[in-house]
């Protein structure tokens, strides 16, 4: 195919303000992905946009399989509560108990504004 560029599950972007830490979730523009490497702000970083990752969640929440998962755009913590200041990033793939500091989430690859009740 003449127009094919790449698979698209990993995208190289400039590291956001504050830089990146390998294995942590970041939002760059509309992309949501896990950083493959630790980089300073502005340096190229590869984000893995899809797949299932164990990521930091709000400890005082319980997640059910299939819950929509949102990222707080300030703290980058994940939540299953739609509210102002969060963006939809994926779906819970396993139960996460209250209290636990991590949950498993299948990433969508792009962020979407939360539907605030």
CSV table of C-alpha atoms in Angstrom, one decimal:
chain,number,residue,atom,x,y,z
A,1,UNK,CA,0.0,0.0,0.0
A,2,UNK,CA,1.5,3.3,-1.1
A,3,UNK,CA,-0.1,5.4,1.7
A,4,UNK,CA,0.7,3.2,4.7
A,5,UNK,CA,3.0,4.8,7.2
A,6,UNK,CA,3.0,2.7,10.4
A,7,UNK,CA,0.8,0.6,12.7
A,8,UNK,CA,-0.1,3.6,14.9
A,9,UNK,CA,-0.1,1.8,18.3
A,10,UNK,CA,3.0,3.8,19.2
A,11,UNK,CA,3.4,7.5,18.4
A,12,UNK,CA,6.4,9.7,18.9
A,13,UNK,CA,5.5,13.1,20.3
A,14,UNK,CA,7.3,15.9,22.2
A,15,UNK,CA,7.4,15.1,25.9
A,16,UNK,CA,4.9,17.3,27.8
A,17,UNK,CA,5.7,20.0,30.4
A,18,UNK,CA,7.5,18.3,33.3
A,19,UNK,CA,8.8,15.5,31.1
A,20,UNK,CA,7.8,11.9,31.2
A,21,UNK,CA,8.6,8.8,33.4
A,22,UNK,CA,8.7,5.5,31.7
A,23,UNK,CA,5.5,3.5,32.4
A,24,UNK,CA,3.3,6.4,33.4
A,25,UNK,CA,0.3,7.8,31.5
A,26,UNK,CA,0.4,11.1,29.7
A,27,UNK,CA,-1.9,13.3,27.6
A,28,UNK,CA,-0.3,15.1,24.7
A,29,UNK,CA,-2.9,16.9,22.6
A,30,UNK,CA,-5.7,14.4,22.2
A,31,UNK,CA,-3.3,11.4,22.5
A,32,UNK,CA,-3.4,9.3,25.7
A,33,UNK,CA,-0.6,6.9,26.1
A,34,UNK,CA,2.0,5.3,28.4
A,35,UNK,CA,5.5,6.7,28.0
A,36,UNK,CA,8.1,4.1,26.8
A,37,UNK,CA,11.0,6.1,28.2
A,38,UNK,CA,11.8,8.8,30.7
A,39,UNK,CA,12.4,12.1,28.8
A,40,UNK,CA,12.7,15.9,29.6
A,41,UNK,CA,10.0,18.2,28.4
A,42,UNK,CA,10.2,18.8,24.6
A,43,UNK,CA,12.4,15.7,23.8
A,44,UNK,CA,10.8,13.0,21.7
A,45,UNK,CA,9.0,10.3,23.6
A,46,UNK,CA,7.2,7.2,22.3
A,47,UNK,CA,3.7,6.8,23.7
A,48,UNK,CA,2.0,3.4,23.6
A,49,UNK,CA,-1.6,4.3,22.8
A,50,UNK,CA,-3.4,1.0,23.3
A,51,UNK,CA,-3.2,-2.2,25.4
A,52,UNK,CA,-3.9,-2.9,29.0
A,53,UNK,CA,-1.8,-1.2,31.7
A,54,UNK,CA,-1.7,-1.2,35.4
A,55,UNK,CA,-1.9,2.5,36.3
A,56,UNK,CA,-2.3,4.7,39.4
A,57,UNK,CA,-5.9,5.2,40.4
A,58,UNK,CA,-7.7,7.0,43.2
A,59,UNK,CA,-7.3,4.6,46.1
A,60,UNK,CA,-10.8,5.2,47.6
A,61,UNK,CA,-12.6,3.9,44.6
A,62,UNK,CA,-13.8,0.4,43.6
A,63,UNK,CA,-13.8,-0.4,39.8
A,64,UNK,CA,-15.9,-3.0,38.1
A,65,UNK,CA,-14.9,-4.7,34.8
A,66,UNK,CA,-16.1,-2.5,32.0
A,67,UNK,CA,-16.2,0.8,33.9
A,68,UNK,CA,-15.3,3.8,31.9
A,69,UNK,CA,-12.0,5.2,33.2
A,70,UNK,CA,-11.1,8.9,33.2
A,71,UNK,CA,-7.8,10.7,33.8
A,72,UNK,CA,-7.6,13.8,36.0
A,73,UNK,CA,-5.8,16.2,33.7
A,74,UNK,CA,-3.9,17.8,36.6
A,75,UNK,CA,-2.8,14.8,38.8
A,76,UNK,CA,-3.0,12.2,36.0
A,77,UNK,CA,-4.7,9.8,38.5
A,78,UNK,CA,-7.4,7.5,37.1
A,79,UNK,CA,-11.0,7.5,38.3
A,80,UNK,CA,-14.2,5.9,37.3
A,81,UNK,CA,-16.2,9.1,38.1
A,82,UNK,CA,-17.1,11.4,35.3
A,83,UNK,CA,-16.5,15.0,36.4
A,84,UNK,CA,-15.1,18.4,35.4
A,85,UNK,CA,-11.4,18.2,34.8
A,86,UNK,CA,-11.2,14.6,33.7
A,87,UNK,CA,-11.0,13.0,30.2
A,88,UNK,CA,-12.1,9.5,29.1
A,89,UNK,CA,-9.1,7.3,28.5
A,90,UNK,CA,-10.2,3.7,28.5
A,91,UNK,CA,-12.1,0.9,30.2
A,92,UNK,CA,-11.4,-1.1,33.4
A,93,UNK,CA,-10.4,-4.7,32.5
A,94,UNK,CA,-10.4,-6.1,36.0
A,95,UNK,CA,-12.0,-5.4,39.4
A,96,UNK,CA,-10.0,-2.9,41.5
A,97,UNK,CA,-10.9,-2.9,45.1
A,98,UNK,CA,-11.3,0.1,47.5
A,99,UNK,CA,-8.6,0.8,48.7
A,100,UNK,CA,-6.0,0.0,46.1
A,101,UNK,CA,-3.6,2.4,44.4
A,102,UNK,CA,-3.6,0.8,41.0
A,103,UNK,CA,-6.1,-0.5,38.5
A,104,UNK,CA,-5.9,-2.2,35.1
A,105,UNK,CA,-7.2,-0.2,32.1
A,106,UNK,CA,-7.4,-0.8,28.4
A,107,UNK,CA,-6.4,2.5,26.8
A,108,UNK,CA,-8.4,4.1,24.0
A,109,UNK,CA,-5.4,6.0,22.6
A,110,UNK,CA,-7.2,9.3,22.4
A,111,UNK,CA,-8.9,11.4,25.1
A,112,UNK,CA,-12.5,12.5,25.1
A,113,UNK,CA,-14.1,15.0,27.3
A,114,UNK,CA,-16.1,13.5,30.2
A,115,UNK,CA,-19.9,13.8,30.0
A,116,UNK,CA,-20.5,15.8,33.2
A,117,UNK,CA,-23.8,14.9,34.9
